[in-house]
């Protein structure tokens, strides 16, 4: 069989062509081997790896610069909930040694600078065309190529298509009448302006109290004239305990990376936190109270990820930890009526993603902050002047929509992916995604979905799982190159088996019984009112083992030709 990849001369010619282009611009390749959609953490790393293999790679990115999540989410207070030093790429020792994180949980501008540094250091920009939104990608049976169309109408053909869309990149405004009519400033947190936004003296509304809303509220409360939070569902938040990294800690971190990354490979979410093997009921009430006090006083996700093993599966165990956190909220919020509103009643602790906070609850003790429970007094409409609820009309200078995303599959729905026979991916996934390993979907040959649905990465300290996804894809692409393979795709049987496996792993998990983005609920989007299993729940180590076993068996479950 003829080698499937472009001849080395062609690769050299393409590389030469790029070398002569100004960085960050220039005509995109019309016939690259691979097109990657998205220049966030995953797209950048996939580009780096495939270029190493000699593939001609073209990345298209909607934004005017790289960074994905960290490019878009510039809202006040945006920062990591993962320890900074667990978040960076692990593939380059030099990079690890030269980059110094300033805080244990770095803020968004620093993370964006880090990704820009990575792109510059490894000379990645010249393969990326910015301001280029992909609107469709169609597989052509006759030519065995994907045709990718941009919003400009430009078309590019490629043999392999890799989506690096991000799980939380399809932002959604609330379905409330009058959103367009507001005459003041209004922003979705994901679309935050690049220019500074002044809050001084302004009457500001925030709608939404997920991890994003919590960060915004706690950050701007002291800057605004007045802040009114419109809350539909309170979330179980826990303290972040962020602080600067000292020089001594910095040298410990830099001297310890191999051991750190080895540890992260063993925990279910690739955090430094690992579940305690004991049940809540194996310890005395005094012991567990002391244990929870300790966890609550520690930085990061320990209270969620390093808790007793049954808090996320046994409703009785979950009720005990929920009660502990509720008591903390009552201690921290001065007005008992406000405290009760801030305590979730319809889901237990940890069954939705836990927002980590810094004096979030204390924000509600301020004179200039007011909480409106929209279950009691629903929002009726947005007006030119502000927000009208069933019992009052509020006037604002600014409305901030921290209303979340059409998560995990939403970004796929916004691009017209058509596979064999013109099948639309959106239609195929209408009742929930169907995938193999969360990396492919049958009927869509030569297409790989890093950080896609049914993948472990969306329940993970994401760069760690991104690296796993990308390295698996890179091994596959090496196999394709070395064996002259023109086409690969998941079999229907392997896809059915994997999709069933995903469903069974979620059985017995409390999160699966709760409405949240992780179960695919977003009532701002037509048809997103039924829970779907979107994530691999077996933990990152088990997921990696499954993927590795498939590769070791010569890509079992896939047709390669
Ligand atoms: P989210 O968790 O989905 O929260 C959206 C919020 O908007 C919810 O409070 C929701 O209420 C509310 N909302 C939506 N539509 C509404 C409507 N029509 N009327 C009133 N309220 C409405 O979204 P997010 O806060 O952007 O967070 C998404 C995920 O991003 C997080 O879970 C996390 O994984 C990630 N994130 C990470 C960080 C970090 O690492 N530090 C920071 C921010 C976000 P309901 O709950 O009632 O639907």
Coordinates of C-alpha atoms and ligand atoms in Angstrom, one line a residue:
X1 CA 0.0 0.0 0.0
X2 CA 1.3 3.5 -0.8
X3 CA 2.3 5.6 2.2
X4 CA -0.7 7.6 3.3
X5 CA 1.1 10.7 4.5
X6 CA 2.3 13.5 2.3
X7 CA 5.8 12.8 0.9
X8 CA 8.6 14.3 3.0
X9 CA 9.3 16.8 0.2
X10 CA 5.8 18.1 0.5
X11 CA 6.1 18.5 4.2
X12 CA 9.4 20.3 3.8
X13 CA 7.8 22.6 1.2
X14 CA 4.9 23.4 3.5
X15 CA 7.2 24.1 6.4
X16 CA 9.3 26.4 4.3
X17 CA 6.2 28.2 3.1
X18 CA 5.2 28.7 6.8
X19 CA 8.6 29.9 7.8
X20 CA 8.4 32.7 5.3
X21 CA 5.0 33.8 6.5
X22 CA 4.6 36.4 9.3
X23 CA 3.9 34.7 12.6
X24 CA 0.3 34.6 13.5
X25 CA -1.1 35.2 10.0
X26 CA -0.7 34.3 6.3
X27 CA -2.7 32.1 4.0
X28 CA -3.8 28.9 5.6
X29 CA -2.9 25.6 3.9
X30 CA -5.7 24.7 1.5
X31 CA -4.8 21.0 1.6
X32 CA -3.2 20.2 4.9
X33 CA -3.0 16.6 6.1
X34 CA -4.8 17.5 9.3
X35 CA -7.1 20.2 10.3
X36 CA -7.5 20.9 14.1
X37 CA -10.5 23.0 15.1
X38 CA -9.6 25.1 18.2
X39 CA -6.4 26.6 19.6
X40 CA -7.0 26.0 23.3
X41 CA -4.9 23.8 25.5
X42 CA -5.8 20.7 23.6
X43 CA -5.5 22.1 20.1
X44 CA -2.1 23.5 20.8
X45 CA -0.7 20.3 22.2
X46 CA -2.2 18.2 19.4
X47 CA -0.6 20.6 16.8
X48 CA 2.8 20.3 18.6
X49 CA 2.7 16.5 18.5
X50 CA 1.4 16.0 15.0
X51 CA 4.0 18.5 13.6
X52 CA 6.7 16.4 15.3
X53 CA 5.4 13.4 13.3
X54 CA 5.8 15.4 10.1
X55 CA 2.1 16.0 9.4
X56 CA 1.1 19.2 7.7
X57 CA -1.3 20.7 10.2
X58 CA -3.6 23.7 10.0
X59 CA -5.5 25.0 13.1
X60 CA -8.5 27.2 12.8
X61 CA -9.5 29.3 15.8
X62 CA -12.6 31.5 16.2
X63 CA -10.8 33.9 18.6
X64 CA -8.3 36.5 17.6
X65 CA -5.6 34.8 19.7
X66 CA -5.0 31.3 21.2
X67 CA -5.9 30.1 24.6
X68 CA -9.5 28.8 24.3
X69 CA -11.1 28.9 27.7
X70 CA -8.4 31.3 29.0
X71 CA -8.8 33.6 26.0
X72 CA -12.5 33.9 26.3
X73 CA -13.2 33.9 30.1
X74 CA -11.8 37.3 31.1
X75 CA -14.5 38.0 33.6
X76 CA -13.4 39.5 36.9
X77 CA -12.1 36.9 39.3
X78 CA -11.6 34.1 36.7
X79 CA -8.9 31.7 38.0
X80 CA -8.0 28.1 38.4
X81 CA -9.6 25.7 40.9
X82 CA -6.8 23.3 40.2
X83 CA -3.4 23.8 41.8
X84 CA -1.4 25.9 39.2
X85 CA 1.6 23.5 39.1
X86 CA -0.7 20.5 38.3
X87 CA -2.2 22.4 35.4
X88 CA 0.6 23.2 33.0
X89 CA 1.8 20.9 30.2
X90 CA 4.1 18.1 31.4
X91 CA 5.7 17.3 28.1
X92 CA 8.7 19.6 28.3
X93 CA 11.1 19.7 31.3
X94 CA 12.5 23.0 30.0
X95 CA 9.1 24.5 30.0
X96 CA 8.3 23.2 33.5
X97 CA 11.6 24.7 34.8
X98 CA 11.4 28.1 33.1
X99 CA 7.7 28.8 33.9
X100 CA 7.0 30.0 37.5
X101 CA 3.4 30.2 38.6
X102 CA 2.8 33.1 40.9
X103 CA -0.1 31.8 43.0
X104 CA -1.3 28.4 44.1
X105 CA -4.4 29.0 41.9
X106 CA -3.4 31.3 39.1
X107 CA -5.7 34.0 37.7
X108 CA -6.8 34.0 34.1
X109 CA -4.4 36.6 32.7
X110 CA -1.4 34.6 33.9
X111 CA -2.8 31.4 32.4
X112 CA -3.4 33.1 29.1
X113 CA 0.2 34.5 29.2
X114 CA 1.4 30.9 29.9
X115 CA -0.3 29.5 26.8
X116 CA 1.0 32.4 24.7
X117 CA 4.4 31.6 26.0
X118 CA 4.1 28.0 25.1
X119 CA 2.9 28.8 21.6
X120 CA 5.8 31.2 21.1
X121 CA 8.4 29.0 22.6
X122 CA 7.4 26.0 20.4
X123 CA 6.7 28.2 17.4
X124 CA 3.1 27.1 17.0
X125 CA 1.4 30.4 15.9
X126 CA 2.3 30.1 12.3
X127 CA 0.1 27.0 12.0
X128 CA -2.9 28.7 13.4
X129 CA -5.3 31.0 11.5
X130 CA -7.2 33.2 14.0
X131 CA -10.6 34.9 13.5
X132 CA -11.7 31.8 11.6
X133 CA -14.8 30.1 12.8
X134 CA -15.4 26.7 11.3
X135 CA -19.1 26.5 10.2
X136 CA -19.1 23.0 8.6
X137 CA -17.0 20.0 8.0
X138 CA -18.2 17.4 5.4
X139 CA -16.7 14.0 4.6
X140 CA -16.5 13.3 0.9
X141 CA -16.6 9.6 0.2
X142 CA -15.1 9.8 -3.3
X143 CA -12.0 11.8 -2.3
X144 CA -11.9 10.4 1.3
X145 CA -11.3 13.9 2.5
X146 CA -12.9 16.3 4.8
X147 CA -13.9 19.7 3.5
X148 CA -13.9 22.3 6.2
X149 CA -15.7 25.6 5.5
X150 CA -15.0 28.8 7.5
X151 CA -17.4 31.7 8.2
X152 CA -15.6 33.6 5.5
X153 CA -16.7 31.0 3.0
X154 CA -13.1 29.8 2.5
X155 CA -12.8 26.0 2.1
X156 CA -9.9 23.7 3.1
X157 CA -9.6 20.0 2.4
X158 CA -7.8 17.6 4.7
X159 CA -7.5 13.8 5.3
X160 CA -7.8 13.9 9.1
X161 CA -10.1 16.2 11.2
X162 CA -9.5 16.7 14.9
X163 CA -11.9 18.6 17.0
X164 CA -10.4 20.5 20.0
X165 CA -13.6 22.4 20.8
X166 CA -13.5 22.5 24.6
X167 CA -16.3 21.2 26.7
X168 CA -17.5 24.6 27.9
X169 CA -17.3 26.8 24.8
X170 CA -20.9 27.1 23.6
X171 CA -22.1 29.9 25.9
X172 CA -25.8 30.4 26.5
X173 CA -27.8 33.5 27.4
X174 CA -30.9 32.9 29.5
X175 CA -34.2 32.4 27.7
X176 CA -35.8 35.4 29.3
X177 CA -37.9 37.8 27.3
X178 CA -36.4 41.2 26.6
X179 CA -32.7 40.3 26.9
X180 CA -31.9 42.3 23.8
X181 CA -33.9 45.3 25.0
X182 CA -31.6 46.3 28.0
X183 CA -30.1 49.8 27.4
X184 CA -27.2 49.5 29.8
X185 CA -24.0 47.4 29.5
X186 CA -24.5 43.6 29.5
X187 CA -22.1 40.8 29.1
X188 CA -22.1 37.0 29.1
X189 CA -19.0 36.1 31.3
X190 CA -17.6 34.0 28.4
X191 CA -17.8 37.1 26.0
X192 CA -16.1 39.5 28.5
X193 CA -14.7 42.5 26.7
X194 CA -10.9 42.8 26.2
X195 CA -11.0 46.5 27.4
X196 CA -11.2 47.2 31.2
X197 CA -14.7 47.4 32.6
X198 CA -15.4 50.0 35.3
X199 CA -17.8 49.0 38.1
X200 CA -17.3 52.1 40.2
X201 CA -20.7 53.5 41.5
X202 CA -22.6 51.2 39.1
X203 CA -25.8 49.3 39.9
X204 CA -24.9 45.8 38.7
X205 CA -27.0 42.6 38.4
X206 CA -25.5 39.1 38.2
X207 CA -27.7 36.2 36.9
X208 CA -26.3 32.8 37.7
X209 CA -24.5 31.3 40.7
X210 CA -22.4 28.5 39.3
X211 CA -18.5 28.5 39.6
X212 CA -18.4 31.5 37.3
X213 CA -21.0 33.6 39.0
X214 CA -19.4 32.9 42.4
X215 CA -16.0 34.2 41.2
X216 CA -17.6 37.3 39.7
X217 CA -19.8 38.1 42.7
X218 CA -17.0 37.7 45.3
X219 CA -14.7 39.8 43.1
X220 CA -16.9 42.8 42.2
X221 CA -18.9 43.1 45.4
X222 CA -16.5 45.6 46.8
X223 CA -16.0 47.5 43.6
X224 CA -19.6 48.2 42.5
X225 CA -22.1 50.8 43.8
X226 CA -24.6 48.0 44.4
X227 CA -24.9 44.4 43.4
X228 CA -28.0 42.3 43.0
X229 CA -27.6 38.6 42.6
X230 CA -30.5 36.7 40.9
X231 CA -30.2 33.1 42.1
X232 CA -32.2 30.2 40.8
X233 CA -30.2 27.3 42.4
X234 CA -27.6 27.9 45.1
X235 CA -24.5 25.7 44.9
X236 CA -22.4 24.0 47.5
X237 CA -19.3 26.1 47.6
X238 CA -16.1 25.6 49.6
X239 CA -13.1 27.8 50.3
X240 CA -10.3 27.9 47.8
X241 CA -7.6 29.2 50.2
X242 CA -5.4 30.7 47.5
X243 CA -2.1 32.4 48.3
X244 CA 1.1 33.4 46.5
X245 CA 3.7 30.7 45.9
X246 CA 6.8 31.4 48.1
X247 CA 10.3 31.1 46.7
X248 CA 10.9 28.0 48.8
X249 CA 7.7 26.4 47.5
X250 CA 8.7 27.3 43.9
X251 CA 11.9 25.4 44.2
X252 CA 10.2 22.4 45.8
X253 CA 7.6 22.4 43.0
X254 CA 10.3 22.6 40.3
X255 CA 12.3 19.9 41.9
X256 CA 9.4 17.6 42.3
X257 CA 7.6 17.5 38.9
X258 CA 8.2 13.9 37.9
X259 CA 6.8 12.6 41.2
X260 CA 3.9 15.0 41.0
X261 CA 2.9 13.9 37.5
X262 CA 3.3 10.3 38.6
X263 CA 0.9 10.9 41.5
X264 CA -1.6 12.7 39.2
X265 CA -1.7 9.7 37.0
X266 CA -3.1 7.6 39.9
X267 CA -6.0 9.8 41.0
X268 CA -9.5 9.6 39.4
X269 CA -9.6 13.3 38.5
X270 CA -5.9 13.8 38.1
X271 CA -5.9 16.2 41.0
X272 CA -3.4 15.9 43.9
X273 CA -6.5 14.9 45.9
X274 CA -7.6 11.3 46.2
X275 CA -10.6 9.8 47.9
X276 CA -10.2 8.5 51.5
X277 CA -10.8 4.8 51.4
X278 CA -13.0 4.8 54.4
X279 CA -16.8 5.1 54.6
X280 CA -18.4 8.0 56.5
X281 CA -19.9 5.3 58.7
X282 CA -16.7 3.6 59.6
X283 CA -15.6 6.6 61.8
X284 CA -17.2 8.2 64.8
X285 CA -19.1 11.5 64.4
X286 CA -16.3 13.3 66.2
X287 CA -13.7 11.9 63.9
X288 CA -15.5 12.8 60.7
X289 CA -16.3 16.3 62.1
X290 CA -12.5 16.8 62.7
X291 CA -11.7 15.4 59.3
X292 CA -14.1 17.7 57.5
X293 CA -12.9 20.7 59.5
X294 CA -9.4 19.9 58.3
X295 CA -10.5 19.5 54.7
X296 CA -12.5 22.7 54.8
X297 CA -9.4 24.5 56.0
X298 CA -7.2 23.2 53.2
X299 CA -6.7 24.7 49.7
X300 CA -8.4 23.3 46.7
X301 CA -10.7 20.4 45.9
X302 CA -9.8 18.2 48.9
X303 CA -13.2 18.6 50.5
X304 CA -14.8 17.2 47.3
X305 CA -12.1 14.9 45.8
X306 CA -10.4 13.7 49.0
X307 CA -13.4 13.0 51.1
X308 CA -14.8 9.7 52.4
X309 CA -15.4 7.3 49.5
X310 CA -19.2 7.1 49.8
X311 CA -20.2 10.8 49.9
X312 CA -20.9 10.8 46.2
X313 CA -22.7 7.5 46.0
X314 CA -24.6 7.0 49.3
X315 CA -27.4 9.5 49.9
X316 CA -27.1 9.1 53.7
X317 CA -23.4 9.8 53.6
X318 CA -24.0 12.7 51.3
X319 CA -26.6 14.1 53.7
X320 CA -24.0 14.3 56.5
X321 CA -21.4 16.2 54.5
X322 CA -24.1 18.5 53.1
X323 CA -25.2 19.2 56.7
X324 CA -21.6 20.1 57.6
X325 CA -21.3 22.5 54.7
X326 CA -24.7 24.0 55.5
X327 CA -23.5 24.8 59.0
X328 CA -20.5 26.6 57.6
X329 CA -22.8 28.7 55.4
X330 CA -24.9 29.6 58.4
X331 CA -21.8 30.6 60.4
X332 CA -20.5 32.8 57.6
X333 CA -23.7 34.6 56.5
X334 CA -25.0 37.1 59.1
X335 CA -28.6 37.2 58.0
X336 CA -30.2 33.8 58.7
X337 CA -32.8 34.2 56.0
X338 CA -30.1 35.0 53.4
X339 CA -28.1 32.0 54.7
X340 CA -31.0 29.7 54.2
X341 CA -31.4 30.9 50.6
X342 CA -27.7 30.2 49.9
X343 CA -28.0 26.6 51.1
X344 CA -28.9 24.2 48.3
X345 CA -32.1 22.2 49.0
X346 CA -32.5 20.2 45.8
X347 CA -29.1 18.5 45.5
X348 CA -26.4 17.2 47.9
X349 CA -22.8 18.4 48.3
X350 CA -20.6 17.4 45.4
X351 CA -23.3 16.2 43.1
X352 CA -22.7 19.3 41.0
X353 CA -19.3 20.7 40.3
X354 CA -18.2 22.4 43.6
X355 CA -17.4 26.1 43.1
X356 CA -14.3 27.1 45.1
X357 CA -14.7 30.5 46.7
X358 CA -12.9 33.3 48.4
X359 CA -15.1 35.1 50.9
X360 CA -18.1 34.5 48.6
X361 CA -20.6 34.0 51.5
X362 CA -19.2 37.1 53.2
X363 CA -20.1 39.2 50.1
X364 CA -23.8 38.8 51.2
X365 CA -22.9 40.5 54.5
X366 CA -22.2 43.7 52.7
X367 CA -24.7 46.6 52.7
X368 CA -24.4 47.0 49.0
X369 CA -25.2 43.3 48.1
X370 CA -28.7 41.9 47.8
X371 CA -29.8 38.4 47.0
X372 CA -33.0 37.8 45.0
X373 CA -34.3 34.2 45.1
X374 CA -36.0 33.9 41.7
X375 CA -37.8 30.8 42.8
X376 CA -39.8 33.0 45.1
X377 CA -40.1 35.9 42.7
X378 CA -39.4 34.7 39.1
X379 CA -37.8 37.0 36.6
X380 CA -40.6 38.0 34.1
X381 CA -38.5 40.0 31.7
X382 CA -35.4 42.1 31.0
X383 CA -36.5 45.7 30.4
X384 CA -34.6 48.6 28.9
X385 CA -33.9 49.8 32.4
X386 CA -33.2 46.5 34.2
X387 CA -35.0 43.4 35.4
X388 CA -38.6 42.9 36.3
X389 CA -39.5 40.1 38.7
X390 CA -43.0 39.1 39.8
X391 CA -42.8 41.6 42.7
X392 CA -40.4 44.4 41.7
X393 CA -38.8 46.3 38.9
X394 CA -35.0 46.7 39.4
X395 CA -33.0 49.3 37.6
X396 CA -29.4 48.6 36.6
X397 CA -26.4 50.0 34.8
X398 CA -25.0 46.6 34.0
X399 CA -26.3 43.0 33.7
X400 CA -23.8 40.2 33.9
X401 CA -25.0 36.8 32.6
X402 CA -23.1 34.0 34.3
X403 CA -25.5 31.6 32.8
X404 CA -23.2 28.9 31.6
X405 CA -22.9 26.7 28.6
X406 CA -24.5 24.1 26.3
X407 CA -21.9 21.8 27.7
X408 CA -19.8 19.1 26.0
X409 CA -22.0 18.5 22.9
X410 CA -23.1 22.1 22.4
X411 CA -19.9 23.1 20.5
X412 CA -20.4 20.1 18.2
X413 CA -23.9 21.1 17.5
X414 CA -22.8 24.6 16.4
X415 CA -20.8 23.1 13.5
X416 CA -22.4 21.2 10.7
X417 CA -20.4 17.9 10.8
X418 CA -21.6 15.6 8.1
X419 CA -20.2 12.0 7.8
X420 CA -20.9 9.1 5.5
X421 CA -24.1 9.5 3.5
X422 CA -24.3 13.1 4.6
X423 CA -25.4 12.1 8.1
X424 CA -25.4 15.1 10.5
X425 CA -23.6 14.5 13.8
X426 CA -26.1 16.7 15.6
X427 CA -28.9 14.3 14.5
X428 CA -26.9 11.2 15.4
X429 CA -26.4 12.6 18.9
X430 CA -29.8 14.1 19.3
X431 CA -30.8 11.6 22.1
X432 CA -27.3 11.6 23.6
X433 CA -23.8 11.1 22.2
X434 CA -22.7 7.8 20.7
X435 CA -19.0 7.4 20.6
X436 CA -16.1 5.0 20.8
X437 CA -13.7 5.9 23.7
X438 CA -15.1 9.4 23.5
X439 CA -12.7 10.0 20.7
X440 CA -14.6 8.8 17.6
X441 CA -18.1 8.4 16.3
X442 CA -19.0 5.6 13.8
X443 CA -19.8 7.0 10.3
X444 CA -17.4 9.9 10.7
X445 CA -14.2 8.4 9.4
X446 CA -10.8 10.0 10.0
X447 CA -12.3 12.3 12.7
X448 CA -11.1 12.4 16.3
X449 CA -12.8 14.3 19.1
X450 CA -10.3 15.2 21.8
X451 CA -12.1 16.2 25.0
X452 CA -15.3 15.0 23.4
X453 CA -18.4 13.5 25.0
X454 CA -17.9 10.1 26.8
X455 CA -14.3 11.0 27.5
X456 CA -12.8 11.1 30.9
X457 CA -11.4 14.6 30.3
X458 CA -14.5 16.6 31.3
X459 CA -14.4 15.2 34.8
X460 CA -10.7 15.8 35.1
X461 CA -8.0 18.4 35.9
X462 CA -8.3 18.9 32.2
X463 CA -4.7 19.4 30.9
X464 CA -3.8 16.0 32.4
X465 CA -6.6 14.3 30.5
X466 CA -5.9 16.4 27.4
X467 CA -2.4 15.1 27.4
X468 CA -3.7 11.5 27.6
X469 CA -6.2 12.1 24.7
X470 CA -3.6 13.9 22.5
X471 CA -0.9 11.2 23.1
X472 CA -3.3 8.4 22.3
X473 CA -4.4 10.3 19.1
X474 CA -0.7 10.9 18.2
X475 CA 0.1 7.2 18.6
X476 CA -2.8 6.4 16.3
X477 CA -1.6 8.9 13.8
X478 CA 1.9 7.4 13.9
X479 CA 0.4 4.0 13.3
X480 CA -1.6 5.5 10.4
X481 CA 1.6 7.1 8.9
X482 CA 3.8 4.0 9.4
X483 CA 1.3 1.5 8.0
X484 CA 0.0 3.5 5.0
X485 CA -3.5 3.7 6.4
X486 CA -5.9 6.0 4.5
X487 CA -9.0 5.6 6.6
X488 CA -10.0 4.7 10.1
X489 CA -13.3 4.7 11.9
X490 CA -15.0 3.1 14.9
X491 CA -17.2 0.1 14.2
X492 CA -20.9 0.3 15.1
X493 CA -20.4 -2.6 17.5
X494 CA -17.5 -1.0 19.4
X495 CA -19.4 2.2 19.6
X496 CA -22.6 0.5 21.0
X497 CA -20.5 -1.3 23.6
X498 CA -18.6 1.8 24.7
X499 CA -21.8 3.9 24.8
X500 CA -23.4 1.2 27.0
X501 CA -20.3 1.0 29.2
X502 CA -20.6 4.8 29.8
X503 CA -24.2 4.4 30.9
X504 CA -23.4 1.6 33.3
X505 CA -20.5 3.4 34.9
X506 CA -22.9 6.3 35.9
X507 CA -25.3 4.0 37.6
X508 CA -25.4 4.5 41.4
X509 CA -23.7 7.9 41.2
X510 CA -25.7 10.7 42.8
X511 CA -24.5 13.3 40.2
X512 CA -26.4 11.4 37.5
X513 CA -29.7 12.0 39.3
X514 CA -29.2 15.8 39.4
X515 CA -29.8 18.5 36.8
X516 CA -26.5 20.3 35.9
X517 CA -24.4 20.9 32.8
X518 CA -22.6 17.6 33.6
X519 CA -25.9 15.8 33.0
X520 CA -26.6 17.8 29.8
X521 CA -29.3 20.0 31.2
X522 CA -29.6 23.6 29.9
X523 CA -33.1 24.9 29.7
X524 CA -31.9 27.9 27.7
X525 CA -31.4 25.5 24.8
X526 CA -34.2 23.8 22.9
X527 CA -34.2 20.1 23.6
X528 CA -31.7 20.2 26.6
X529 CA -34.2 19.3 29.3
X530 CA -33.5 15.5 29.5
X531 CA -30.5 14.2 31.5
X532 CA -27.8 12.5 29.4
X533 CA -24.7 10.7 30.4
X534 CA -22.0 12.8 28.8
X535 CA -18.9 11.8 30.8
X536 CA -16.8 8.7 31.5
X537 CA -17.2 8.1 35.2
X538 CA -14.7 5.3 35.7
X539 CA -11.8 7.7 36.5
X540 CA -8.9 8.8 34.4
X541 CA -6.6 5.8 35.2
X542 CA -9.2 3.3 34.1
X543 CA -10.0 5.4 31.0
X544 CA -6.3 5.5 30.1
X545 CA -6.0 1.7 30.6
X546 CA -9.0 1.2 28.2
X547 CA -7.5 3.4 25.6
X548 CA -4.1 1.8 25.9
X549 CA -5.6 -1.7 25.6
X550 CA -7.4 -0.7 22.4
X551 CA -4.1 0.6 20.9
X552 CA -2.2 -2.5 22.1
X553 CA -4.7 -4.7 20.2
X554 CA -4.0 -2.9 17.0
X555 CA -6.9 -0.5 17.4
X556 CA -9.5 -3.0 18.3
X557 CA -13.0 -1.8 17.6
X558 CA -11.8 0.3 14.6
X559 CA -11.8 -0.4 10.9
X560 CA -8.4 0.6 9.4
X561 CA -7.9 0.5 5.7
Ligands
LIG1 P1 -23.1 26.8 35.4 O1 -22.4 26.0 36.4 O2 -23.9 26.0 34.4 O3 -24.0 27.9 36.0 C1 -24.9 28.7 35.3 C2 -25.7 29.4 36.3 O4 -26.7 30.2 35.6 C3 -26.6 28.6 37.2 O5 -26.6 29.1 38.5 C4 -27.9 28.6 36.6 O6 -29.0 28.3 37.4 C5 -28.0 30.0 36.1 N1 -28.9 30.2 35.0 C6 -28.9 29.7 33.8 N2 -29.9 30.1 33.1 C7 -30.7 30.8 33.9 C8 -31.9 31.5 33.7 N3 -32.6 31.4 32.5 N4 -32.4 32.2 34.8 C9 -31.7 32.2 35.9 N5 -30.6 31.6 36.1 C10 -30.1 30.9 35.1 O7 -22.1 27.6 34.5 P2 -20.7 28.3 35.0 O8 -20.9 28.9 36.3 O9 -20.2 29.1 33.9 O10 -19.7 27.1 35.2 C11 -19.6 26.0 34.3 C12 -18.4 25.2 34.6 O11 -17.2 25.9 34.1 C13 -18.1 25.0 36.0 O12 -18.9 24.0 36.6 C14 -16.6 24.6 36.0 O13 -16.5 23.3 35.5 C15 -16.1 25.5 34.9 N6 -15.6 26.7 35.6 C16 -14.3 26.5 36.2 C17 -13.8 27.5 36.9 C18 -12.5 27.3 37.6 O14 -11.7 26.4 37.3 N7 -12.2 28.1 38.5 C19 -14.4 28.8 37.0 C20 -15.7 28.9 36.4 C21 -16.2 27.9 35.7 P3 -29.5 26.7 37.6 O15 -28.4 26.1 38.4 O16 -30.7 26.8 38.3 O17 -29.6 26.1 36.2

